[in-house]
mmCIF file with all atom_site columns, C-alpha atoms in Angstrom:
data_model
loop_
_atom_site.group_PDB
_atom_site.id
_atom_site.type_symbol
_atom_site.label_atom_id
_atom_site.label_alt_id
_atom_site.label_comp_id
_atom_site.label_asym_id
_atom_site.label_entity_id
_atom_site.label_seq_id
_atom_site.pdbx_PDB_ins_code
_atom_site.Cartn_x
_atom_site.Cartn_y
_atom_site.Cartn_z
_atom_site.occupancy
_atom_site.B_iso_or_equiv
_atom_site.pdbx_formal_charge
_atom_site.auth_seq_id
_atom_site.auth_comp_id
_atom_site.auth_asym_id
_atom_site.auth_atom_id
_atom_site.pdbx_PDB_model_num
ATOM 1  C CA . MET D 1 1  ? 76.570  97.128  56.239 1.00 0.00 ? 60  MET D CA 1
ATOM 2  C CA . PHE D 1 2  ? 78.939  99.669  55.842 1.00 0.00 ? 61  PHE D CA 1
ATOM 3  C CA . SER D 1 3  ? 80.009  102.716 57.387 1.00 0.00 ? 62  SER D CA 1
ATOM 4  C CA . ILE D 1 4  ? 79.969  106.860 57.309 1.00 0.00 ? 63  ILE D CA 1
ATOM 5  C CA . VAL D 1 5  ? 82.012  108.653 59.523 1.00 0.00 ? 64  VAL D CA 1
ATOM 6  C CA . PHE D 1 6  ? 81.421  112.420 60.496 1.00 0.00 ? 65  PHE D CA 1
ATOM 7  C CA . TRP D 1 7  ? 82.966  114.746 62.491 1.00 0.00 ? 66  TRP D CA 1
ATOM 8  C CA . ILE D 1 8  ? 81.714  117.349 64.207 1.00 0.00 ? 67  ILE D CA 1
ATOM 9  C CA . GLN D 1 9  ? 83.706  120.876 62.646 1.00 0.00 ? 68  GLN D CA 1
ATOM 10 C CA . SER D 1 10 ? 85.399  123.750 64.343 1.00 0.00 ? 69  SER D CA 1
ATOM 11 C CA . GLY D 1 11 ? 84.476  125.720 61.820 1.00 0.00 ? 70  GLY D CA 1
ATOM 12 C CA . ARG D 1 12 ? 87.296  125.911 59.693 1.00 0.00 ? 71  ARG D CA 1
ATOM 13 C CA . LYS D 1 13 ? 87.685  124.234 55.657 1.00 0.00 ? 72  LYS D CA 1
ATOM 14 C CA . ARG D 1 14 ? 89.050  120.485 56.516 1.00 0.00 ? 73  ARG D CA 1
ATOM 15 C CA . ASN D 1 15 ? 92.377  119.521 53.654 1.00 0.00 ? 74  ASN D CA 1
ATOM 16 C CA . SER D 1 16 ? 92.260  115.877 52.873 1.00 0.00 ? 75  SER D CA 1
ATOM 17 C CA . GLU D 1 17 ? 95.160  115.487 55.105 1.00 0.00 ? 76  GLU D CA 1
ATOM 18 C CA . ALA D 1 18 ? 91.892  115.866 57.887 1.00 0.00 ? 77  ALA D CA 1
ATOM 19 C CA . ILE D 1 19 ? 89.579  113.587 55.922 1.00 0.00 ? 78  ILE D CA 1
ATOM 20 C CA . TRP D 1 20 ? 91.905  111.107 55.701 1.00 0.00 ? 79  TRP D CA 1
ATOM 21 C CA . ARG D 1 21 ? 92.421  111.508 59.715 1.00 0.00 ? 80  ARG D CA 1
ATOM 22 C CA . SER D 1 22 ? 88.789  110.974 60.326 1.00 0.00 ? 81  SER D CA 1
ATOM 23 C CA . THR D 1 23 ? 89.026  107.775 59.810 1.00 0.00 ? 82  THR D CA 1
ATOM 24 C CA . LEU D 1 24 ? 92.163  106.883 62.421 1.00 0.00 ? 83  LEU D CA 1
ATOM 25 C CA . GLU D 1 25 ? 91.231  109.389 65.208 1.00 0.00 ? 84  GLU D CA 1
ATOM 26 C CA . ARG D 1 26 ? 88.585  109.703 67.223 1.00 0.00 ? 85  ARG D CA 1
ATOM 27 C CA . VAL D 1 27 ? 89.680  113.348 68.315 1.00 0.00 ? 86  VAL D CA 1
ATOM 28 C CA . SER D 1 28 ? 91.707  115.915 66.692 1.00 0.00 ? 87  SER D CA 1
ATOM 29 C CA . ILE D 1 29 ? 94.160  118.692 67.890 1.00 0.00 ? 88  ILE D CA 1
ATOM 30 C CA . ASP D 1 30 ? 95.447  121.640 65.918 1.00 0.00 ? 89  ASP D CA 1
ATOM 31 C CA . GLU D 1 31 ? 98.438  121.760 67.770 1.00 0.00 ? 90  GLU D CA 1
ATOM 32 C CA . GLN D 1 32 ? 99.500  124.905 66.285 1.00 0.00 ? 91  GLN D CA 1
ATOM 33 C CA . ARG D 1 33 ? 95.959  126.764 67.498 1.00 0.00 ? 92  ARG D CA 1
ATOM 34 C CA . CYS D 1 34 ? 95.791  125.519 70.771 1.00 0.00 ? 93  CYS D CA 1
ATOM 35 C CA . LYS D 1 35 ? 96.945  127.992 73.663 1.00 0.00 ? 94  LYS D CA 1
ATOM 36 C CA . SER D 1 36 ? 97.390  125.303 76.224 1.00 0.00 ? 95  SER D CA 1
ATOM 37 C CA . CYS D 1 37 ? 94.368  126.814 78.582 1.00 0.00 ? 96  CYS D CA 1
ATOM 38 C CA . GLY D 1 38 ? 93.477  123.187 79.714 1.00 0.00 ? 97  GLY D CA 1
ATOM 39 C CA . LEU D 1 39 ? 89.801  123.311 79.425 1.00 0.00 ? 98  LEU D CA 1
ATOM 40 C CA . CYS D 1 40 ? 89.259  120.438 77.870 1.00 0.00 ? 99  CYS D CA 1
ATOM 41 C CA . VAL D 1 41 ? 91.441  118.391 79.793 1.00 0.00 ? 100 VAL D CA 1
ATOM 42 C CA . SER D 1 42 ? 89.352  118.941 83.121 1.00 0.00 ? 101 SER D CA 1
ATOM 43 C CA . ILE D 1 43 ? 85.954  118.342 81.307 1.00 0.00 ? 102 ILE D CA 1
ATOM 44 C CA . CYS D 1 44 ? 86.757  115.409 79.265 1.00 0.00 ? 103 CYS D CA 1
ATOM 45 C CA . PRO D 1 45 ? 84.795  112.350 81.092 1.00 0.00 ? 104 PRO D CA 1
ATOM 46 C CA . VAL D 1 46 ? 86.997  109.535 80.487 1.00 0.00 ? 105 VAL D CA 1
ATOM 47 C CA . LYS D 1 47 ? 90.424  111.880 81.234 1.00 0.00 ? 106 LYS D CA 1
ATOM 48 C CA . ILE D 1 48 ? 92.489  111.017 78.135 1.00 0.00 ? 107 ILE D CA 1
ATOM 49 C CA . LEU D 1 49 ? 93.861  114.233 77.086 1.00 0.00 ? 108 LEU D CA 1
ATOM 50 C CA . ILE D 1 50 ? 96.953  115.668 78.948 1.00 0.00 ? 109 ILE D CA 1
ATOM 51 C CA . ILE D 1 51 ? 98.560  119.016 78.294 1.00 0.00 ? 110 ILE D CA 1
ATOM 52 C CA . SER D 1 52 ? 101.966 117.990 75.915 1.00 0.00 ? 111 SER D CA 1
ATOM 53 C CA . ASP D 1 53 ? 105.511 118.399 77.159 1.00 0.00 ? 112 ASP D CA 1
ATOM 54 C CA . ARG D 1 54 ? 106.265 120.034 73.780 1.00 0.00 ? 113 ARG D CA 1
ATOM 55 C CA . LEU D 1 55 ? 106.078 123.620 72.478 1.00 0.00 ? 114 LEU D CA 1
ATOM 56 C CA . ASN D 1 56 ? 104.004 124.063 69.237 1.00 0.00 ? 115 ASN D CA 1
ATOM 57 C CA . ALA D 1 57 ? 105.385 127.498 66.673 1.00 0.00 ? 116 ALA D CA 1
ATOM 58 C CA . ARG D 1 58 ? 103.344 129.721 69.561 1.00 0.00 ? 117 ARG D CA 1
ATOM 59 C CA . GLY D 1 59 ? 105.181 128.544 72.899 1.00 0.00 ? 118 GLY D CA 1
ATOM 60 C CA . PHE D 1 60 ? 102.547 126.588 74.471 1.00 0.00 ? 119 PHE D CA 1
ATOM 61 C CA . ARG D 1 61 ? 101.804 122.885 74.924 1.00 0.00 ? 120 ARG D CA 1
ATOM 62 C CA . PRO D 1 62 ? 99.154  121.491 73.141 1.00 0.00 ? 121 PRO D CA 1
ATOM 63 C CA . ALA D 1 63 ? 96.832  119.411 74.616 1.00 0.00 ? 122 ALA D CA 1
ATOM 64 C CA . GLN D 1 64 ? 97.006  115.905 73.340 1.00 0.00 ? 123 GLN D CA 1
ATOM 65 C CA . CYS D 1 65 ? 95.198  112.446 73.124 1.00 0.00 ? 124 CYS D CA 1
ATOM 66 C CA . THR D 1 66 ? 96.598  109.791 75.173 1.00 0.00 ? 125 THR D CA 1
ATOM 67 C CA . ASP D 1 67 ? 94.402  106.937 74.150 1.00 0.00 ? 126 ASP D CA 1
ATOM 68 C CA . GLN D 1 68 ? 92.167  107.190 71.172 1.00 0.00 ? 127 GLN D CA 1
ATOM 69 C CA . ASP D 1 69 ? 90.196  103.621 71.588 1.00 0.00 ? 128 ASP D CA 1
ATOM 70 C CA . LYS D 1 70 ? 88.735  105.133 75.193 1.00 0.00 ? 129 LYS D CA 1
ATOM 71 C CA . CYS D 1 71 ? 87.157  108.093 73.697 1.00 0.00 ? 130 CYS D CA 1
ATOM 72 C CA . THR D 1 72 ? 83.200  108.711 74.230 1.00 0.00 ? 131 THR D CA 1
ATOM 73 C CA . SER D 1 73 ? 82.947  110.804 71.587 1.00 0.00 ? 132 SER D CA 1
ATOM 74 C CA . CYS D 1 74 ? 80.412  112.975 73.377 1.00 0.00 ? 133 CYS D CA 1
ATOM 75 C CA . GLY D 1 75 ? 82.201  115.907 72.320 1.00 0.00 ? 134 GLY D CA 1
ATOM 76 C CA . SER D 1 76 ? 83.183  118.269 75.390 1.00 0.00 ? 135 SER D CA 1
ATOM 77 C CA . CYS D 1 77 ? 85.835  118.989 74.559 1.00 0.00 ? 136 CYS D CA 1
ATOM 78 C CA . VAL D 1 78 ? 85.329  120.814 71.216 1.00 0.00 ? 137 VAL D CA 1
ATOM 79 C CA . LEU D 1 79 ? 82.359  122.876 72.741 1.00 0.00 ? 138 LEU D CA 1
ATOM 80 C CA . VAL D 1 80 ? 84.855  123.989 75.477 1.00 0.00 ? 139 VAL D CA 1
ATOM 81 C CA . CYS D 1 81 ? 87.670  125.010 73.039 1.00 0.00 ? 140 CYS D CA 1
ATOM 82 C CA . PRO D 1 82 ? 88.539  128.645 73.068 1.00 0.00 ? 141 PRO D CA 1
ATOM 83 C CA . ASP D 1 83 ? 90.610  128.439 70.178 1.00 0.00 ? 142 ASP D CA 1
ATOM 84 C CA . ILE D 1 84 ? 88.235  126.103 67.884 1.00 0.00 ? 143 ILE D CA 1
ATOM 85 C CA . ALA D 1 85 ? 91.696  123.569 68.415 1.00 0.00 ? 144 ALA D CA 1
ATOM 86 C CA . ILE D 1 86 ? 90.216  120.386 68.427 1.00 0.00 ? 145 ILE D CA 1
ATOM 87 C CA . GLU D 1 87 ? 87.373  118.534 66.024 1.00 0.00 ? 146 GLU D CA 1
ATOM 88 C CA . LEU D 1 88 ? 85.417  115.366 66.728 1.00 0.00 ? 147 LEU D CA 1
ATOM 89 C CA . HIS D 1 89 ? 84.961  112.375 64.297 1.00 0.00 ? 148 HIS D CA 1
ATOM 90 C CA . ARG D 1 90 ? 82.563  109.887 65.386 1.00 0.00 ? 149 ARG D CA 1
ATOM 91 C CA . GLU D 1 91 ? 81.819  106.589 63.091 1.00 0.00 ? 150 GLU D CA 1
ATOM 92 C CA . VAL D 1 92 ? 78.590  105.758 62.887 1.00 0.00 ? 151 VAL D CA 1
ATOM 93 C CA . LYS D 1 93 ? 77.452  102.446 61.093 1.00 0.00 ? 152 LYS D CA 1
ATOM 94 C CA . VAL D 1 94 ? 74.320  102.084 59.412 1.00 0.00 ? 153 VAL D CA 1
#
């Protein structure tokens, strides 16, 4: 038995760091693209996304995931993000 990792990609090319992270995180948020609209926070069914206290380079407070293990990989946050700042990673056992 082996695992295949796939992701819902947000329209940009992935670099090797992002591919490596995909095995560690379910939700990846590009903090430099996020403008703190809060749509992902409001739609998350398990309420694990919050708006951070720190600022990104553009002066916004990016969203962040508080508990990767509780993420259900539903994809709602990816679908509502207007900034294409969220990637969802799913692991499938084959």
